Amino acid sequence: LFMAVGKPREAVRSYDKVVALQPSYATAYYNTGSALLSMGRHREAAANFQRAITVDPNYVHAHANLAWVLQMQGDLEGSKRHHQASIRIDPGFADGWMNLGNVLKELGQVDGSIQAYETATTLNPSHATALYNLGVAHFSKGSTQSAVEAYRTSIRINPGF
């Protein structure tokens, strides 16, 4: 509720009370991490996402958010591991595939990023961002025709691109 009305500090205090009462409630750690993330407190957010994963190793979105924070902190291999965990748990998680593609591209693994983006767009054919990123990856490999096709599809889905 506090997050919905733009009060992340109050949300953290509220979730801290929940954790004190139920230390095995992974969602409370995840929500605390999300509130901290919204305040730019990345290190603390990462610690809470990790706690959520410790309590529930199959918490897809905790893995995904931890992966994002690690990527922002420059830990690309750690980010890659957690994105891979999120899609191992939920192979149909299109955003997880797209975000894995982003990390792989940043690691210079363009072929792997193309495969990840293609999986994301197979799972969600209207995922305009994944299609755009697929175009960028193809373009970086010199596959201009494939890049143009991905860009065109992305723009058809989301003319704002």
PDB file of C-alpha atoms in Angstrom:
ATOM      1  CA  LEU A   1       0.000   0.000   0.000  1.00  0.00           C
ATOM      2  CA  PHE A   2       2.766   2.450   0.918  1.00  0.00           C
ATOM      3  CA  MET A   3       4.550   1.814  -2.378  1.00  0.00           C
ATOM      4  CA  ALA A   4       1.325   2.458  -4.292  1.00  0.00           C
ATOM      5  CA  VAL A   5       1.107   5.937  -2.784  1.00  0.00           C
ATOM      6  CA  GLY A   6       4.798   6.724  -3.235  1.00  0.00           C
ATOM      7  CA  LYS A   7       5.989   6.180   0.341  1.00  0.00           C
ATOM      8  CA  PRO A   8       8.842   3.676   0.065  1.00  0.00           C
ATOM      9  CA  ARG A   9      10.367   4.533   3.477  1.00  0.00           C
ATOM     10  CA  GLU A  10       7.110   3.670   5.188  1.00  0.00           C
ATOM     11  CA  ALA A  11       6.899   0.517   3.085  1.00  0.00           C
ATOM     12  CA  VAL A  12      10.354  -0.583   4.275  1.00  0.00           C
ATOM     13  CA  ARG A  13       9.369  -0.005   7.903  1.00  0.00           C
ATOM     14  CA  SER A  14       6.184  -1.983   7.374  1.00  0.00           C
ATOM     15  CA  TYR A  15       7.985  -4.889   5.685  1.00  0.00           C
ATOM     16  CA  ASP A  16      10.615  -4.896   8.444  1.00  0.00           C
ATOM     17  CA  LYS A  17       7.795  -5.529  10.930  1.00  0.00           C
ATOM     18  CA  VAL A  18       6.522  -8.397   8.799  1.00  0.00           C
ATOM     19  CA  VAL A  19      10.011  -9.925   8.621  1.00  0.00           C
ATOM     20  CA  ALA A  20      10.381  -9.626  12.408  1.00  0.00           C
ATOM     21  CA  LEU A  21       7.165 -11.608  12.823  1.00  0.00           C
ATOM     22  CA  GLN A  22       7.727 -14.053   9.957  1.00  0.00           C
ATOM     23  CA  PRO A  23      11.424 -14.343   9.055  1.00  0.00           C
ATOM     24  CA  SER A  24      10.659 -17.115   6.556  1.00  0.00           C
ATOM     25  CA  TYR A  25       8.299 -14.951   4.467  1.00  0.00           C
ATOM     26  CA  ALA A  26      10.253 -14.447   1.237  1.00  0.00           C
ATOM     27  CA  THR A  27       7.802 -11.936  -0.195  1.00  0.00           C
ATOM     28  CA  ALA A  28       8.499  -9.500   2.651  1.00  0.00           C
ATOM     29  CA  TYR A  29      12.216  -9.524   1.792  1.00  0.00           C
ATOM     30  CA  TYR A  30      11.400  -9.133  -1.893  1.00  0.00           C
ATOM     31  CA  ASN A  31       9.059  -6.202  -1.221  1.00  0.00           C
ATOM     32  CA  THR A  32      11.644  -4.590   1.050  1.00  0.00           C
ATOM     33  CA  GLY A  33      14.200  -4.955  -1.728  1.00  0.00           C
ATOM     34  CA  SER A  34      11.830  -3.400  -4.242  1.00  0.00           C
ATOM     35  CA  ALA A  35      11.137  -0.429  -1.954  1.00  0.00           C
ATOM     36  CA  LEU A  36      14.854   0.069  -1.314  1.00  0.00           C
ATOM     37  CA  LEU A  37      15.527  -0.177  -5.029  1.00  0.00           C
ATOM     38  CA  SER A  38      13.002   2.592  -5.686  1.00  0.00           C
ATOM     39  CA  MET A  39      15.014   4.779  -3.294  1.00  0.00           C
ATOM     40  CA  GLY A  40      18.287   4.016  -5.082  1.00  0.00           C
ATOM     41  CA  ARG A  41      19.621   1.922  -2.197  1.00  0.00           C
ATOM     42  CA  HIS A  42      20.957  -0.817  -4.445  1.00  0.00           C
ATOM     43  CA  ARG A  43      23.267  -2.622  -2.020  1.00  0.00           C
ATOM     44  CA  GLU A  44      20.511  -2.995   0.574  1.00  0.00           C
ATOM     45  CA  ALA A  45      18.013  -3.971  -2.111  1.00  0.00           C
ATOM     46  CA  ALA A  46      20.365  -6.690  -3.356  1.00  0.00           C
ATOM     47  CA  ALA A  47      20.773  -8.043   0.177  1.00  0.00           C
ATOM     48  CA  ASN A  48      16.996  -8.293   0.559  1.00  0.00           C
ATOM     49  CA  PHE A  49      16.525  -9.987  -2.811  1.00  0.00           C
ATOM     50  CA  GLN A  50      19.244 -12.458  -1.762  1.00  0.00           C
ATOM     51  CA  ARG A  51      17.406 -13.093   1.534  1.00  0.00           C
ATOM     52  CA  ALA A  52      14.204 -13.777  -0.404  1.00  0.00           C
ATOM     53  CA  ILE A  53      16.115 -16.296  -2.544  1.00  0.00           C
ATOM     54  CA  THR A  54      17.636 -17.909   0.546  1.00  0.00           C
ATOM     55  CA  VAL A  55      14.141 -18.420   1.958  1.00  0.00           C
ATOM     56  CA  ASP A  56      12.675 -19.454  -1.416  1.00  0.00           C
ATOM     57  CA  PRO A  57      15.297 -20.488  -3.986  1.00  0.00           C
ATOM     58  CA  ASN A  58      12.563 -20.641  -6.664  1.00  0.00           C
ATOM     59  CA  TYR A  59      11.473 -17.006  -6.283  1.00  0.00           C
ATOM     60  CA  VAL A  60      11.682 -15.994  -9.957  1.00  0.00           C
ATOM     61  CA  HIS A  61      11.267 -12.250  -9.515  1.00  0.00           C
ATOM     62  CA  ALA A  62      13.749 -12.088  -6.636  1.00  0.00           C
ATOM     63  CA  HIS A  63      16.331 -13.663  -8.961  1.00  0.00           C
ATOM     64  CA  ALA A  64      15.362 -11.253 -11.742  1.00  0.00           C
ATOM     65  CA  ASN A  65      15.590  -8.162  -9.545  1.00  0.00           C
ATOM     66  CA  LEU A  66      18.859  -9.279  -7.968  1.00  0.00           C
ATOM     67  CA  ALA A  67      20.207  -9.872 -11.476  1.00  0.00           C
ATOM     68  CA  TRP A  68      19.233  -6.333 -12.482  1.00  0.00           C
ATOM     69  CA  VAL A  69      20.907  -4.805  -9.415  1.00  0.00           C
ATOM     70  CA  LEU A  70      24.059  -6.848  -9.991  1.00  0.00           C
ATOM     71  CA  GLN A  71      24.126  -5.687 -13.604  1.00  0.00           C
ATOM     72  CA  MET A  72      23.844  -2.057 -12.481  1.00  0.00           C
ATOM     73  CA  GLN A  73      26.721  -2.671 -10.059  1.00  0.00           C
ATOM     74  CA  GLY A  74      28.883  -4.101 -12.848  1.00  0.00           C
ATOM     75  CA  ASP A  75      28.732  -7.743 -11.710  1.00  0.00           C
ATOM     76  CA  LEU A  76      27.730  -9.104 -15.104  1.00  0.00           C
ATOM     77  CA  GLU A  77      28.577 -12.730 -14.326  1.00  0.00           C
ATOM     78  CA  GLY A  78      26.491 -12.598 -11.146  1.00  0.00           C
ATOM     79  CA  SER A  79      23.682 -10.972 -13.084  1.00  0.00           C
ATOM     80  CA  LYS A  80      23.913 -13.659 -15.750  1.00  0.00           C
ATOM     81  CA  ARG A  81      23.701 -16.425 -13.107  1.00  0.00           C
ATOM     82  CA  HIS A  82      20.553 -14.979 -11.579  1.00  0.00           C
ATOM     83  CA  HIS A  83      18.874 -14.356 -14.941  1.00  0.00           C
ATOM     84  CA  GLN A  84      19.663 -17.961 -15.833  1.00  0.00           C
ATOM     85  CA  ALA A  85      18.159 -19.063 -12.515  1.00  0.00           C
ATOM     86  CA  SER A  86      14.963 -17.092 -13.196  1.00  0.00           C
ATOM     87  CA  ILE A  87      14.441 -18.736 -16.591  1.00  0.00           C
ATOM     88  CA  ARG A  88      15.447 -22.173 -15.303  1.00  0.00           C
ATOM     89  CA  ILE A  89      12.657 -21.825 -12.721  1.00  0.00           C
ATOM     90  CA  ASP A  90      10.201 -20.334 -15.226  1.00  0.00           C
ATOM     91  CA  PRO A  91      11.224 -21.055 -18.823  1.00  0.00           C
ATOM     92  CA  GLY A  92       8.211 -19.042 -20.022  1.00  0.00           C
ATOM     93  CA  PHE A  93       9.432 -15.820 -18.365  1.00  0.00           C
ATOM     94  CA  ALA A  94       9.902 -13.688 -21.496  1.00  0.00           C
ATOM     95  CA  ASP A  95      11.322 -10.692 -19.610  1.00  0.00           C
ATOM     96  CA  GLY A  96      13.884 -12.997 -18.019  1.00  0.00           C
ATOM     97  CA  TRP A  97      15.033 -14.131 -21.457  1.00  0.00           C
ATOM     98  CA  MET A  98      15.208 -10.545 -22.701  1.00  0.00           C
ATOM     99  CA  ASN A  99      17.198  -9.414 -19.667  1.00  0.00           C
ATOM    100  CA  LEU A 100      19.551 -12.369 -20.035  1.00  0.00           C
ATOM    101  CA  GLY A 101      20.054 -11.241 -23.630  1.00  0.00           C
ATOM    102  CA  ASN A 102      20.965  -7.761 -22.406  1.00  0.00           C
ATOM    103  CA  VAL A 103      23.617  -9.112 -20.042  1.00  0.00           C
ATOM    104  CA  LEU A 104      25.015 -11.508 -22.640  1.00  0.00           C
ATOM    105  CA  LYS A 105      25.297  -8.649 -25.128  1.00  0.00           C
ATOM    106  CA  GLU A 106      27.084  -6.552 -22.522  1.00  0.00           C
ATOM    107  CA  LEU A 107      29.453  -9.491 -21.949  1.00  0.00           C
ATOM    108  CA  GLY A 108      30.200  -9.569 -25.679  1.00  0.00           C
ATOM    109  CA  GLN A 109      28.301 -12.832 -26.173  1.00  0.00           C
ATOM    110  CA  VAL A 110      26.221 -11.534 -29.066  1.00  0.00           C
ATOM    111  CA  ASP A 111      25.212 -14.952 -30.436  1.00  0.00           C
ATOM    112  CA  GLY A 112      23.894 -15.920 -27.006  1.00  0.00           C
ATOM    113  CA  SER A 113      22.065 -12.610 -26.718  1.00  0.00           C
ATOM    114  CA  ILE A 114      20.387 -13.193 -30.086  1.00  0.00           C
ATOM    115  CA  GLN A 115      19.234 -16.626 -28.933  1.00  0.00           C
ATOM    116  CA  ALA A 116      17.878 -15.163 -25.689  1.00  0.00           C
ATOM    117  CA  TYR A 117      16.042 -12.341 -27.497  1.00  0.00           C
ATOM    118  CA  GLU A 118      14.603 -14.813 -29.996  1.00  0.00           C
ATOM    119  CA  THR A 119      13.329 -16.970 -27.134  1.00  0.00           C
ATOM    120  CA  ALA A 120      11.758 -13.898 -25.504  1.00  0.00           C
ATOM    121  CA  THR A 121      10.003 -12.957 -28.741  1.00  0.00           C
ATOM    122  CA  THR A 122       8.851 -16.531 -29.332  1.00  0.00           C
ATOM    123  CA  LEU A 123       7.320 -16.554 -25.857  1.00  0.00           C
ATOM    124  CA  ASN A 124       5.834 -13.084 -26.331  1.00  0.00           C
ATOM    125  CA  PRO A 125       5.651 -12.085 -30.010  1.00  0.00           C
ATOM    126  CA  SER A 126       4.490  -8.573 -29.067  1.00  0.00           C
ATOM    127  CA  HIS A 127       7.488  -7.874 -26.812  1.00  0.00           C
ATOM    128  CA  ALA A 128       8.581  -4.717 -28.628  1.00  0.00           C
ATOM    129  CA  THR A 129      11.616  -4.112 -26.416  1.00  0.00           C
ATOM    130  CA  ALA A 130      12.964  -7.621 -26.968  1.00  0.00           C
ATOM    131  CA  LEU A 131      12.424  -7.201 -30.711  1.00  0.00           C
ATOM    132  CA  TYR A 132      14.258  -3.876 -30.686  1.00  0.00           C
ATOM    133  CA  ASN A 133      17.133  -5.393 -28.695  1.00  0.00           C
ATOM    134  CA  LEU A 134      17.208  -8.303 -31.145  1.00  0.00           C
ATOM    135  CA  GLY A 135      17.623  -5.746 -33.929  1.00  0.00           C
ATOM    136  CA  VAL A 136      20.488  -4.064 -32.084  1.00  0.00           C
ATOM    137  CA  ALA A 137      22.216  -7.414 -31.586  1.00  0.00           C
ATOM    138  CA  HIS A 138      21.793  -8.379 -35.243  1.00  0.00           C
ATOM    139  CA  PHE A 139      23.085  -4.976 -36.330  1.00  0.00           C
ATOM    140  CA  SER A 140      26.168  -5.345 -34.118  1.00  0.00           C
ATOM    141  CA  LYS A 141      26.945  -8.589 -35.966  1.00  0.00           C
ATOM    142  CA  GLY A 142      26.523  -6.925 -39.347  1.00  0.00           C
ATOM    143  CA  SER A 143      23.245  -8.754 -40.069  1.00  0.00           C
ATOM    144  CA  THR A 144      21.546  -5.642 -41.397  1.00  0.00           C
ATOM    145  CA  GLN A 145      18.525  -7.357 -42.981  1.00  0.00           C
ATOM    146  CA  SER A 146      17.707  -9.252 -39.766  1.00  0.00           C
ATOM    147  CA  ALA A 147      18.161  -6.038 -37.780  1.00  0.00           C
ATOM    148  CA  VAL A 148      15.778  -4.120 -40.057  1.00  0.00           C
ATOM    149  CA  GLU A 149      13.161  -6.871 -39.793  1.00  0.00           C
ATOM    150  CA  ALA A 150      13.339  -6.840 -35.985  1.00  0.00           C
ATOM    151  CA  TYR A 151      13.191  -3.021 -35.881  1.00  0.00           C
ATOM    152  CA  ARG A 152      10.187  -2.927 -38.231  1.00  0.00           C
ATOM    153  CA  THR A 153       8.300  -5.483 -36.167  1.00  0.00           C
ATOM    154  CA  SER A 154       9.123  -3.588 -32.989  1.00  0.00           C
ATOM    155  CA  ILE A 155       7.867  -0.313 -34.455  1.00  0.00           C
ATOM    156  CA  ARG A 156       4.716  -1.974 -35.791  1.00  0.00           C
ATOM    157  CA  ILE A 157       3.947  -3.200 -32.262  1.00  0.00           C
ATOM    158  CA  ASN A 158       4.990   0.022 -30.561  1.00  0.00           C
ATOM    159  CA  PRO A 159       5.107   3.031 -32.898  1.00  0.00           C
ATOM    160  CA  GLY A 160       6.837   5.013 -30.145  1.00  0.00           C
ATOM    161  CA  PHE A 161      10.059   3.094 -30.691  1.00  0.00           C
TER     162      PHE A 161
END
